[in-house]
mmCIF file of C-alpha atoms and ligand atoms in Angstrom:
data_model
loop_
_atom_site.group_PDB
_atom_site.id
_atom_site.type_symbol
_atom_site.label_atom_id
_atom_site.label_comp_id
_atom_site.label_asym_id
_atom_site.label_seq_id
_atom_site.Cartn_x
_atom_site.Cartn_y
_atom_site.Cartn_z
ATOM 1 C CA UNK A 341 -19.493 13.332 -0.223
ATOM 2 C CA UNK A 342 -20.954 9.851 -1.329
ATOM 3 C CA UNK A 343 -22.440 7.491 1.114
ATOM 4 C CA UNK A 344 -19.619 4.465 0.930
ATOM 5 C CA UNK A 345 -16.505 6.206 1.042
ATOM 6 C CA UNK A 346 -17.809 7.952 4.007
ATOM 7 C CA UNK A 347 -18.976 5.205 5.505
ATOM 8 C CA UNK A 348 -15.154 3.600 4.941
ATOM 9 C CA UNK A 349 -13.709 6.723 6.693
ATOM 10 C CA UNK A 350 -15.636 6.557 9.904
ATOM 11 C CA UNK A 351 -15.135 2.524 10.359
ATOM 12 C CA UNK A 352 -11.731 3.662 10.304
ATOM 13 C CA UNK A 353 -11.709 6.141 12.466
ATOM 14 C CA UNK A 354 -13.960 4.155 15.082
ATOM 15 C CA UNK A 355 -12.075 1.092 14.441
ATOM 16 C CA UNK A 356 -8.130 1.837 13.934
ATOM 17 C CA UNK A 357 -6.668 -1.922 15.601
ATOM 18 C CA UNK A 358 -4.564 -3.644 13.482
ATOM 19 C CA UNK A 359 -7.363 -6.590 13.289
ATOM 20 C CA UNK A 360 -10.052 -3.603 12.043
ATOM 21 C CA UNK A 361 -8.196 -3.356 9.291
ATOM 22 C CA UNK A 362 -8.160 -6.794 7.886
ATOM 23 C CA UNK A 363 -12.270 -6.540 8.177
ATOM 24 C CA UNK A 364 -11.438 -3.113 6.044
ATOM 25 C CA UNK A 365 -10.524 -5.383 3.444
ATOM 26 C CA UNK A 366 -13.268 -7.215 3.101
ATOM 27 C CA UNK A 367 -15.733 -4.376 3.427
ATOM 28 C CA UNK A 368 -13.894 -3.354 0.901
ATOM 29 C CA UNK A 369 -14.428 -5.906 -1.217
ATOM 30 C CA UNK A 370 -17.775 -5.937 -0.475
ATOM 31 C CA UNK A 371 -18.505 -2.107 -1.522
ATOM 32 C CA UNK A 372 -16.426 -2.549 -4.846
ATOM 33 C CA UNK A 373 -19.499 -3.140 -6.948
ATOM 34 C CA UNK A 374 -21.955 -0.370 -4.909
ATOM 35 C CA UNK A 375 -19.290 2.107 -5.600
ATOM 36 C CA UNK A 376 -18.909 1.689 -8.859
ATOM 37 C CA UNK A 377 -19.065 4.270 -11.187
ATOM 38 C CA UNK A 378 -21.208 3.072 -14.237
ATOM 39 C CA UNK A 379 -19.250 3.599 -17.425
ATOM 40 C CA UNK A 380 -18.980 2.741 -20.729
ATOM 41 C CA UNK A 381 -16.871 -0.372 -19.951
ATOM 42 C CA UNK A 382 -19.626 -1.878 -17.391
ATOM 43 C CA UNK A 383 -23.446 -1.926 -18.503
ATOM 44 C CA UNK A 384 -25.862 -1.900 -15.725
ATOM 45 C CA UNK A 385 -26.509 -5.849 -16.553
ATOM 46 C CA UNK A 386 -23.048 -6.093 -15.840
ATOM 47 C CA UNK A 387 -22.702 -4.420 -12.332
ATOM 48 C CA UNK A 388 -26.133 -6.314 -11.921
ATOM 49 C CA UNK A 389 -23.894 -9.668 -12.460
ATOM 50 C CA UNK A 390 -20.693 -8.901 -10.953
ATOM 51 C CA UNK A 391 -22.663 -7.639 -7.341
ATOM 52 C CA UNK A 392 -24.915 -11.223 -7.619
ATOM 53 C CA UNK A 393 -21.419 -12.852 -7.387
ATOM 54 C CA UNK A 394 -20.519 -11.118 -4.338
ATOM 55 C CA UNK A 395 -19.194 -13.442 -1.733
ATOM 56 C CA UNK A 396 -20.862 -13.427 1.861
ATOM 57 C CA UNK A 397 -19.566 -10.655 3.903
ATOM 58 C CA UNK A 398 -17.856 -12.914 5.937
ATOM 59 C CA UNK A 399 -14.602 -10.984 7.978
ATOM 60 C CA UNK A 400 -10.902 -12.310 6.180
ATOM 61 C CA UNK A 401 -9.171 -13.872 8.829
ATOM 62 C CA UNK A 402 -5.060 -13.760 9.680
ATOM 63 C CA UNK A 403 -2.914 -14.471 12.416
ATOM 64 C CA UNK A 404 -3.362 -11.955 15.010
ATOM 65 C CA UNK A 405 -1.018 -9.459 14.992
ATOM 66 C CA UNK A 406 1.684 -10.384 18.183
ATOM 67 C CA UNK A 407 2.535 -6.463 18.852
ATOM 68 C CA UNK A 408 -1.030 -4.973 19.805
ATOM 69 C CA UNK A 409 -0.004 -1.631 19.705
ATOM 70 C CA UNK A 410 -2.720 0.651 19.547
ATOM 71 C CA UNK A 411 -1.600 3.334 16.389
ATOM 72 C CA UNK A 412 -1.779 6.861 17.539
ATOM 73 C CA UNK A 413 -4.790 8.546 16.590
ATOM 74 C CA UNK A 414 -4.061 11.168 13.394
ATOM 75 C CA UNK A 415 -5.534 14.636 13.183
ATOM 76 C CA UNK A 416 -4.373 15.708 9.719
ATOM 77 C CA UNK A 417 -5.981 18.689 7.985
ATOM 78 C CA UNK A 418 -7.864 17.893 5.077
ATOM 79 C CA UNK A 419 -5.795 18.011 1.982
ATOM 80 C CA UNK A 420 -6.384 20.454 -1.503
ATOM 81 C CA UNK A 421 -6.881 18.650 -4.451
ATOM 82 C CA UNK A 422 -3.810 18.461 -6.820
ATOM 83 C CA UNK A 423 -3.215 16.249 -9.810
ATOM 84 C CA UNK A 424 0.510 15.880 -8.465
ATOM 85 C CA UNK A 425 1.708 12.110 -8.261
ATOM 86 C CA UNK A 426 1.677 9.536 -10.648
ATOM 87 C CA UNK A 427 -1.333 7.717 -9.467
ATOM 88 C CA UNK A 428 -3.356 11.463 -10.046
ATOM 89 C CA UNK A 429 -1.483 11.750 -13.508
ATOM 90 C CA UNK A 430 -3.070 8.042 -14.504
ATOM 91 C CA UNK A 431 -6.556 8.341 -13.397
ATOM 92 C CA UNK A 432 -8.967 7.819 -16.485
ATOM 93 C CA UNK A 433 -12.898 9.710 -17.016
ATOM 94 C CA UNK A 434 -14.232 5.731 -17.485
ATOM 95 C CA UNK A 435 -13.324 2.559 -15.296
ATOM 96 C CA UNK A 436 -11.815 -0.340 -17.677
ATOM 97 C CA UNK A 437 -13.142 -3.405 -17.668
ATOM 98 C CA UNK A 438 -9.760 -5.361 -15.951
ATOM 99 C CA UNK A 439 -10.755 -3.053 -12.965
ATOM 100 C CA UNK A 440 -13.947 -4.585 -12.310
ATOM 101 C CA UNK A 441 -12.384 -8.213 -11.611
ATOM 102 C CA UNK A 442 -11.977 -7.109 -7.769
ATOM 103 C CA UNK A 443 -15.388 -7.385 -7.136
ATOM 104 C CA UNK A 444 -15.223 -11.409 -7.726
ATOM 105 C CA UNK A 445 -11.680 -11.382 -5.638
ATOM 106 C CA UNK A 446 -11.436 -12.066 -1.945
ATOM 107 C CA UNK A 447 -7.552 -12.413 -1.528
ATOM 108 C CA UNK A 448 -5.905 -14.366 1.118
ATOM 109 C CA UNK A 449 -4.438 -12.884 3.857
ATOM 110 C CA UNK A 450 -1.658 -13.644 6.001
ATOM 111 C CA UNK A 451 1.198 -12.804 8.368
ATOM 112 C CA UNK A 452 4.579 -13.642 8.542
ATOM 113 C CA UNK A 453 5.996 -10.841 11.638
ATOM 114 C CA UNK A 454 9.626 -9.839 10.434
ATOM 115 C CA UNK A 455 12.369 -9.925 13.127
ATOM 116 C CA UNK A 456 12.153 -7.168 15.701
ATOM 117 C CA UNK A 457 15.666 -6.295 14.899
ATOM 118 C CA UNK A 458 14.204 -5.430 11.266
ATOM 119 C CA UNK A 459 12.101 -2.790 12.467
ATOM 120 C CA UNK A 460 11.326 0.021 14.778
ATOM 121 C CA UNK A 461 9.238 2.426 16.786
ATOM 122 C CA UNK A 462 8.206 5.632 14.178
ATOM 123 C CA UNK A 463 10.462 8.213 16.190
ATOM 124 C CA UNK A 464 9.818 11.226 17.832
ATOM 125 C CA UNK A 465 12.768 13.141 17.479
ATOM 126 C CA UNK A 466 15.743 12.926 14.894
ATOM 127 C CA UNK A 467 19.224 11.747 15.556
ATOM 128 C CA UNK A 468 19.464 15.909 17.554
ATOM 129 C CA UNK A 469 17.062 15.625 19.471
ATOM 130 C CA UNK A 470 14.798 17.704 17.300
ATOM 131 C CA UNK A 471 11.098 17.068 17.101
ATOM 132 C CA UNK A 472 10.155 15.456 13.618
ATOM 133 C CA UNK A 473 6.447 14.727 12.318
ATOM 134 C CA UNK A 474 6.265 11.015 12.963
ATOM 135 C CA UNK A 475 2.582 10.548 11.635
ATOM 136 C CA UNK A 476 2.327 8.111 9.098
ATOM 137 C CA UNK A 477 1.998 10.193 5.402
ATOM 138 C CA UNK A 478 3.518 8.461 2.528
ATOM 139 C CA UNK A 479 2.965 5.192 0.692
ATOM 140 C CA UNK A 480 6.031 3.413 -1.290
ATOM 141 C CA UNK A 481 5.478 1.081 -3.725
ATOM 142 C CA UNK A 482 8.541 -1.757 -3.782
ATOM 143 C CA UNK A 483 8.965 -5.170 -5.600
ATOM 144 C CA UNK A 484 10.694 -8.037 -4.444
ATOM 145 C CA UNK A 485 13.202 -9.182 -6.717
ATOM 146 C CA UNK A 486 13.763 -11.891 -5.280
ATOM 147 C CA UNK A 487 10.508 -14.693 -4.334
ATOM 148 C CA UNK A 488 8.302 -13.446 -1.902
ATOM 149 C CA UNK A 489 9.338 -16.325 -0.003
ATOM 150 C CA UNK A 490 13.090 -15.180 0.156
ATOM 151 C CA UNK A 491 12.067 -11.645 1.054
ATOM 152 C CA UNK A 492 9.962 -13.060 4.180
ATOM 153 C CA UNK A 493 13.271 -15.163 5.047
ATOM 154 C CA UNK A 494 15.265 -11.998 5.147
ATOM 155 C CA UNK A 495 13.041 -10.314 7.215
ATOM 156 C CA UNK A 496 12.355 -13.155 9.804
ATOM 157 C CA UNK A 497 16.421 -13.523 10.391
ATOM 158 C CA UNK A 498 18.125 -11.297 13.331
ATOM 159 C CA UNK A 499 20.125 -8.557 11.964
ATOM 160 C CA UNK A 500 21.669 -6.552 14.682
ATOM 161 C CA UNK A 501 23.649 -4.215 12.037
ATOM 162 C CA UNK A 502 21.560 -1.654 11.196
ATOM 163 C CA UNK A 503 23.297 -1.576 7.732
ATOM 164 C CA UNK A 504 21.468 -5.249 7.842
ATOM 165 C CA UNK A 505 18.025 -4.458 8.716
ATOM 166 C CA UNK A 506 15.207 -4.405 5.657
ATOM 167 C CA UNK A 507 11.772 -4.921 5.823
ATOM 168 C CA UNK A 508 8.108 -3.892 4.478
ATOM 169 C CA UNK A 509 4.942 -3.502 6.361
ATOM 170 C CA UNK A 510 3.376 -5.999 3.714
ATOM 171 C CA UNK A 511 4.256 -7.830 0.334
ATOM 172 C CA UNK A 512 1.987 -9.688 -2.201
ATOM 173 C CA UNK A 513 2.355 -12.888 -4.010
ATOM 174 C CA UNK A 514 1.805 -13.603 -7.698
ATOM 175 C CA UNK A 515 -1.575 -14.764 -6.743
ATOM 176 C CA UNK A 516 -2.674 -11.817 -4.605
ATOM 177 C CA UNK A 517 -2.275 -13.505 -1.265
ATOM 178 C CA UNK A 518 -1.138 -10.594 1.173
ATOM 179 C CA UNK A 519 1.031 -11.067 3.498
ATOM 180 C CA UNK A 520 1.673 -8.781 6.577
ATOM 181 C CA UNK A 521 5.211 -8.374 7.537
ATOM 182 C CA UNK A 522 5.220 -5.008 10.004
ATOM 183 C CA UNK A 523 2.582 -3.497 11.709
ATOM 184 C CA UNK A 524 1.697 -0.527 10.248
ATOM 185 C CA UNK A 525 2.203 1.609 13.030
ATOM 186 C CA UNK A 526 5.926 0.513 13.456
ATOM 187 C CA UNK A 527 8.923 1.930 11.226
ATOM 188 C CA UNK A 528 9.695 -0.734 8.310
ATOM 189 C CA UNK A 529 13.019 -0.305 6.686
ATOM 190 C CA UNK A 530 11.755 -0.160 3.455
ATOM 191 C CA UNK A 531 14.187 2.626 1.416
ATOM 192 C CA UNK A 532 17.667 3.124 3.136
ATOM 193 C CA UNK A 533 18.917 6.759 1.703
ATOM 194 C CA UNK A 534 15.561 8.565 0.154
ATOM 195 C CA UNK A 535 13.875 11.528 0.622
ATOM 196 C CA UNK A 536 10.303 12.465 -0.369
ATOM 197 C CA UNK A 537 9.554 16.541 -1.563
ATOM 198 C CA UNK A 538 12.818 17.631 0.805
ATOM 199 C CA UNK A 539 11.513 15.334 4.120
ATOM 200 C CA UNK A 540 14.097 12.965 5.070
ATOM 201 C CA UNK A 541 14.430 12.045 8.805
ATOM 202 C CA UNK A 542 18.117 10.885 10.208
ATOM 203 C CA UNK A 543 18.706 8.993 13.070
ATOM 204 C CA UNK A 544 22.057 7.503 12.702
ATOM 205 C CA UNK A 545 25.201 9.187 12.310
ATOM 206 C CA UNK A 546 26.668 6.523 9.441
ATOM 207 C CA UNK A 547 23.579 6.177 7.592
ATOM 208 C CA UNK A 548 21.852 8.600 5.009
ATOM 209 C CA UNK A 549 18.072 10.451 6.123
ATOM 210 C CA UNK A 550 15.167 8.728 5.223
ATOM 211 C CA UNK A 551 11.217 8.346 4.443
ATOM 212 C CA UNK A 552 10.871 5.382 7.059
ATOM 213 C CA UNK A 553 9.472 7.083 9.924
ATOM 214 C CA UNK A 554 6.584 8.922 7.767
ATOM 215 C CA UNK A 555 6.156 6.077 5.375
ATOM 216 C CA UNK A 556 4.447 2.726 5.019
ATOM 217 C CA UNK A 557 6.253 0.221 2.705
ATOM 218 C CA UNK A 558 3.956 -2.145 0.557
ATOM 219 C CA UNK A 559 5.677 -5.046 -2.174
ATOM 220 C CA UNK A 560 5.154 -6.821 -5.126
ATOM 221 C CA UNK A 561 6.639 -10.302 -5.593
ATOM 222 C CA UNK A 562 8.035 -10.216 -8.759
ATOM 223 C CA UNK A 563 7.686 -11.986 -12.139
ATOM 224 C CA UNK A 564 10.287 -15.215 -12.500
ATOM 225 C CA UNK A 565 12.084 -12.898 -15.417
ATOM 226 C CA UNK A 566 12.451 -9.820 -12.706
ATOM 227 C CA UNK A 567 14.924 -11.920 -10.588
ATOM 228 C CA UNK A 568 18.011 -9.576 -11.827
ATOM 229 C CA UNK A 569 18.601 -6.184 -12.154
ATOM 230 C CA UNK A 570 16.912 -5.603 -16.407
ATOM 231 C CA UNK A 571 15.187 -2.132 -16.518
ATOM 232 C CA UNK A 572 12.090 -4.327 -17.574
ATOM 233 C CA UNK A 573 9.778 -7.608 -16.724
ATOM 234 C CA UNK A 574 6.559 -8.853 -17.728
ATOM 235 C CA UNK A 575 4.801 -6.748 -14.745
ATOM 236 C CA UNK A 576 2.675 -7.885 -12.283
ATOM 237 C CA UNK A 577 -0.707 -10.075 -12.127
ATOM 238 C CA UNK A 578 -4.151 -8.708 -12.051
ATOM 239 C CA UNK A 579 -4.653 -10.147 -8.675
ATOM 240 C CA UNK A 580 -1.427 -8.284 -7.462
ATOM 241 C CA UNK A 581 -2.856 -4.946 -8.719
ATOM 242 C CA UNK A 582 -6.267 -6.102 -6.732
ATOM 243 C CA UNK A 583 -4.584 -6.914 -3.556
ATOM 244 C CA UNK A 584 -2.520 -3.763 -4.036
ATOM 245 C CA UNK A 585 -5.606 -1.225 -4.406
ATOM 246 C CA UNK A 586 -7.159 -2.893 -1.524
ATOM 247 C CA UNK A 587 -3.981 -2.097 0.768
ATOM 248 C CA UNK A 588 -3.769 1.187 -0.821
ATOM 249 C CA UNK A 589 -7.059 2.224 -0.061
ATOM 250 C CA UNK A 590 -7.136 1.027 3.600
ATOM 251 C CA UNK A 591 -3.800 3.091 4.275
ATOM 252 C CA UNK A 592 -5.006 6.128 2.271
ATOM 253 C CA UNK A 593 -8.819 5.924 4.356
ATOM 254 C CA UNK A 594 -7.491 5.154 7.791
ATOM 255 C CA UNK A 595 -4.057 7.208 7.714
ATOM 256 C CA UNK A 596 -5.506 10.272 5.700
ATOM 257 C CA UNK A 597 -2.926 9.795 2.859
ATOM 258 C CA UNK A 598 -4.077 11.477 -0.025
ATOM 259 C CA UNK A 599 -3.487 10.138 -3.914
ATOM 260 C CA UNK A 600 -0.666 12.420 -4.413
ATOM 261 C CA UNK A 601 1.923 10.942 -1.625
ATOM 262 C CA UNK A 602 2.138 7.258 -3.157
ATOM 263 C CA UNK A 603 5.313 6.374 -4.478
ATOM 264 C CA UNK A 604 8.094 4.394 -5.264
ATOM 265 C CA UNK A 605 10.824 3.365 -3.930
ATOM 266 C CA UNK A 606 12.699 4.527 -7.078
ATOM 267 C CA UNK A 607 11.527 7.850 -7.021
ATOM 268 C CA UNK A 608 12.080 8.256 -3.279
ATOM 269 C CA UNK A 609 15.671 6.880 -3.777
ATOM 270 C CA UNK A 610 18.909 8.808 -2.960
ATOM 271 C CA UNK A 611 21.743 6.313 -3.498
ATOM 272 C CA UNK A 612 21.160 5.878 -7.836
ATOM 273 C CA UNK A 613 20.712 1.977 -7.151
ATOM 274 C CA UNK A 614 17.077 1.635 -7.233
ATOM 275 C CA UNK A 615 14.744 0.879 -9.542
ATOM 276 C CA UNK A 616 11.402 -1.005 -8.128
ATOM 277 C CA UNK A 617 8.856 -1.746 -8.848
ATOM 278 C CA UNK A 618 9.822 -1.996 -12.597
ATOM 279 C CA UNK A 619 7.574 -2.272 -15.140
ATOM 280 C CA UNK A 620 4.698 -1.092 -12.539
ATOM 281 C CA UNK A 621 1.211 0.193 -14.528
ATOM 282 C CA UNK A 622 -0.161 3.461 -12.796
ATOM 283 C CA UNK A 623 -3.347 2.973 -14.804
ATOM 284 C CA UNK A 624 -4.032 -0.245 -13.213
ATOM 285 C CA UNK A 625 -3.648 1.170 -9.765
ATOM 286 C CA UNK A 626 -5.624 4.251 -10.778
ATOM 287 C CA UNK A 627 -9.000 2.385 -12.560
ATOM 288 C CA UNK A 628 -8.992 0.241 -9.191
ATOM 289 C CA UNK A 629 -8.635 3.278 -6.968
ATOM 290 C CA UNK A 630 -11.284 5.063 -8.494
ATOM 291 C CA UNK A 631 -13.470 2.154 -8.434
ATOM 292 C CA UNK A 632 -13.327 2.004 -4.790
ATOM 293 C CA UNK A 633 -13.971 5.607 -4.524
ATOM 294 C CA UNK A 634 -16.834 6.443 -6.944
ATOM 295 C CA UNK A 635 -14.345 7.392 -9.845
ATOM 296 C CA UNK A 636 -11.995 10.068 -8.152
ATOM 297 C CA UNK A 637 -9.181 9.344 -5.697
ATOM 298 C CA UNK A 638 -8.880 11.275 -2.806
ATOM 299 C CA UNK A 639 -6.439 13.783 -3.450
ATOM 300 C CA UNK A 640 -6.136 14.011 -6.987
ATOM 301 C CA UNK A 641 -8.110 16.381 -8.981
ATOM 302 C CA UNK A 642 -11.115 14.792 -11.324
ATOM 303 C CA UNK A 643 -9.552 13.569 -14.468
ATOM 304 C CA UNK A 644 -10.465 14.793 -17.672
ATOM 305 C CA UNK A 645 -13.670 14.345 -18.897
ATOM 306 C CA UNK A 646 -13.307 12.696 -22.878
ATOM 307 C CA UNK A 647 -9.727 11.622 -22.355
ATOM 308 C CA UNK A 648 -11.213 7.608 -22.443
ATOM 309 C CA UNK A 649 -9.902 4.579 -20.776
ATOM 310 C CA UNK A 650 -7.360 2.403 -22.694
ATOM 311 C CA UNK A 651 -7.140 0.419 -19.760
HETATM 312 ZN ZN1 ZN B 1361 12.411 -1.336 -2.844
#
């Protein structure tokens, strides 16, 4: 294993708080360039440009998170490579060009804590008393539908009915601004009825099993023309697919997530209704992944030498 991705792994491991990971994010930022994989797209001049444009490494700053709950420390075997997952299926040999634009991008971060009526403690035990495997494994992919600012309304309101209660751990504006919503080491209710590969957790009689207690819930604000229920928008902004890689790849390093367990809420879906994040690009995702993590993504087999990048 490479030098920077390892070095990524044990700041995480060292450093789990909540506020760690927000300086995650701009180490982050700050590695994009060194772990670059050269490619056709990106001469060396290039890479030589983008890194003297670096910002200073100066730690990204956000409300402090109100909660302060330490997240329990995760012991999860390594996992075997697979090509399973739609971010695997979209990784390219070459990183495009478009990918390259995080290394110039320092996004804003924020926090806007949701209601603690719209979220909970990651259980446990299921609705029988039976032991289920609380550890956070699963990333969902969501959009908002609606503005980002009537999502972080929503959240912020009491809803005692559970039927009520929604919420993500974080969303991102058109612009890239992040904004945290949950701590990550609470239970977001992100996807009502769903199930990922079989697991499904219940805890109330009334309501359907789902991938809240294992998952952590991340969404896109969406386009002006996404605010109604078309198949299709006009996607998502460059800085959203920055901002999105970043959270991606903090979750994935410090929760040992590999490539092949993110998702969407569509495909986790059990009740026929959903359909976010529409128009989402894999590829985008992907180039931005690997560029963080010397071409590959942890988890995913290597992608095909000669296939190119039509990023
Ligand atoms: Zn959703």
């Amino acid at each position: 294993m490479s030098g920077f991705p390892r070095i990524l792994q044990l700041f995480n491991s060292r450093w789990r708080g909540w506020g760690q990971l927000l300086v995650t994010g701009c180490l982050l930022l700050v590695l994009t360039a060194c772990t670059a994989t050269p490619s056709a797209d990106a001469s060396e001049a290039e890479l030589a440009a983008i890194l003297a444009q670096l910002p200073d490494p100066t730690p990204l700053t956000g409300e402090p998170n109100p909660f302060k709950t330490p997240p329990v420390p995760r012991n999860l075997p390594p996992t075997r490579a697979t090509a399973v997952g739609p971010v695997c299926q979209a990784m390219q040999p070459a990183i495009g060009r478009e990918a390259y634009s995080m290394a110039n991008f320092r996004p804003e971060i924020r926090s806007a804590w949701a209601h603690p009526t719209n979220f909970g403690d990651r259980a446990a035990v299921d609705r029988n008393g039976q032991p289920v495997d609380n550890r956070i494994s699963l990333i969902v992919l969501h959009e908002t539908v609606a503005s980002a600012d009537s999502a972080i309304n929503f959240f912020q309101t009491p809803h005692p009915r559970d039927e009520d209660q929604a919420s993500y751990h974080a969303l991102i504006r058109r612009n890239g601004t992040i904004v945290y919503t949950v701590p990550p080491d609470k239970r977001a209710f992100g996807a009502g009825s769903s199930s990922f590969r079989g697991e499904s957790v219940r805890f109330n009689a009334k309501l359907p099993g789902s991938v809240n207690n294992f998952a952590l819930h991340v969404s896109l604000e969406s386009p002006r023309d996404g605010r109604d229920n078309r198949r299709r928008h006009s996607g998502y902004t460059a800085r959203q697919y920055d901002s999105l890689a970043l959270i991606v790849q903090q979750w994935m390093t410090g929760y040992t997530i590999p490539g092949d367990r993110i998702t969407t809420h569509a495909a986790v879906d059990q009740s026929g209704s959903r359909m976010d994040p529409r128009s989402f690009q894999w590829q985008r995702l992907a180039q931005r992944l690997q560029l963080l993590n010397e071409g590959t993504i942890p988890g995913c087999a290597d992608p095909d030498v000669g296939a190119g990048s039509s990023l």
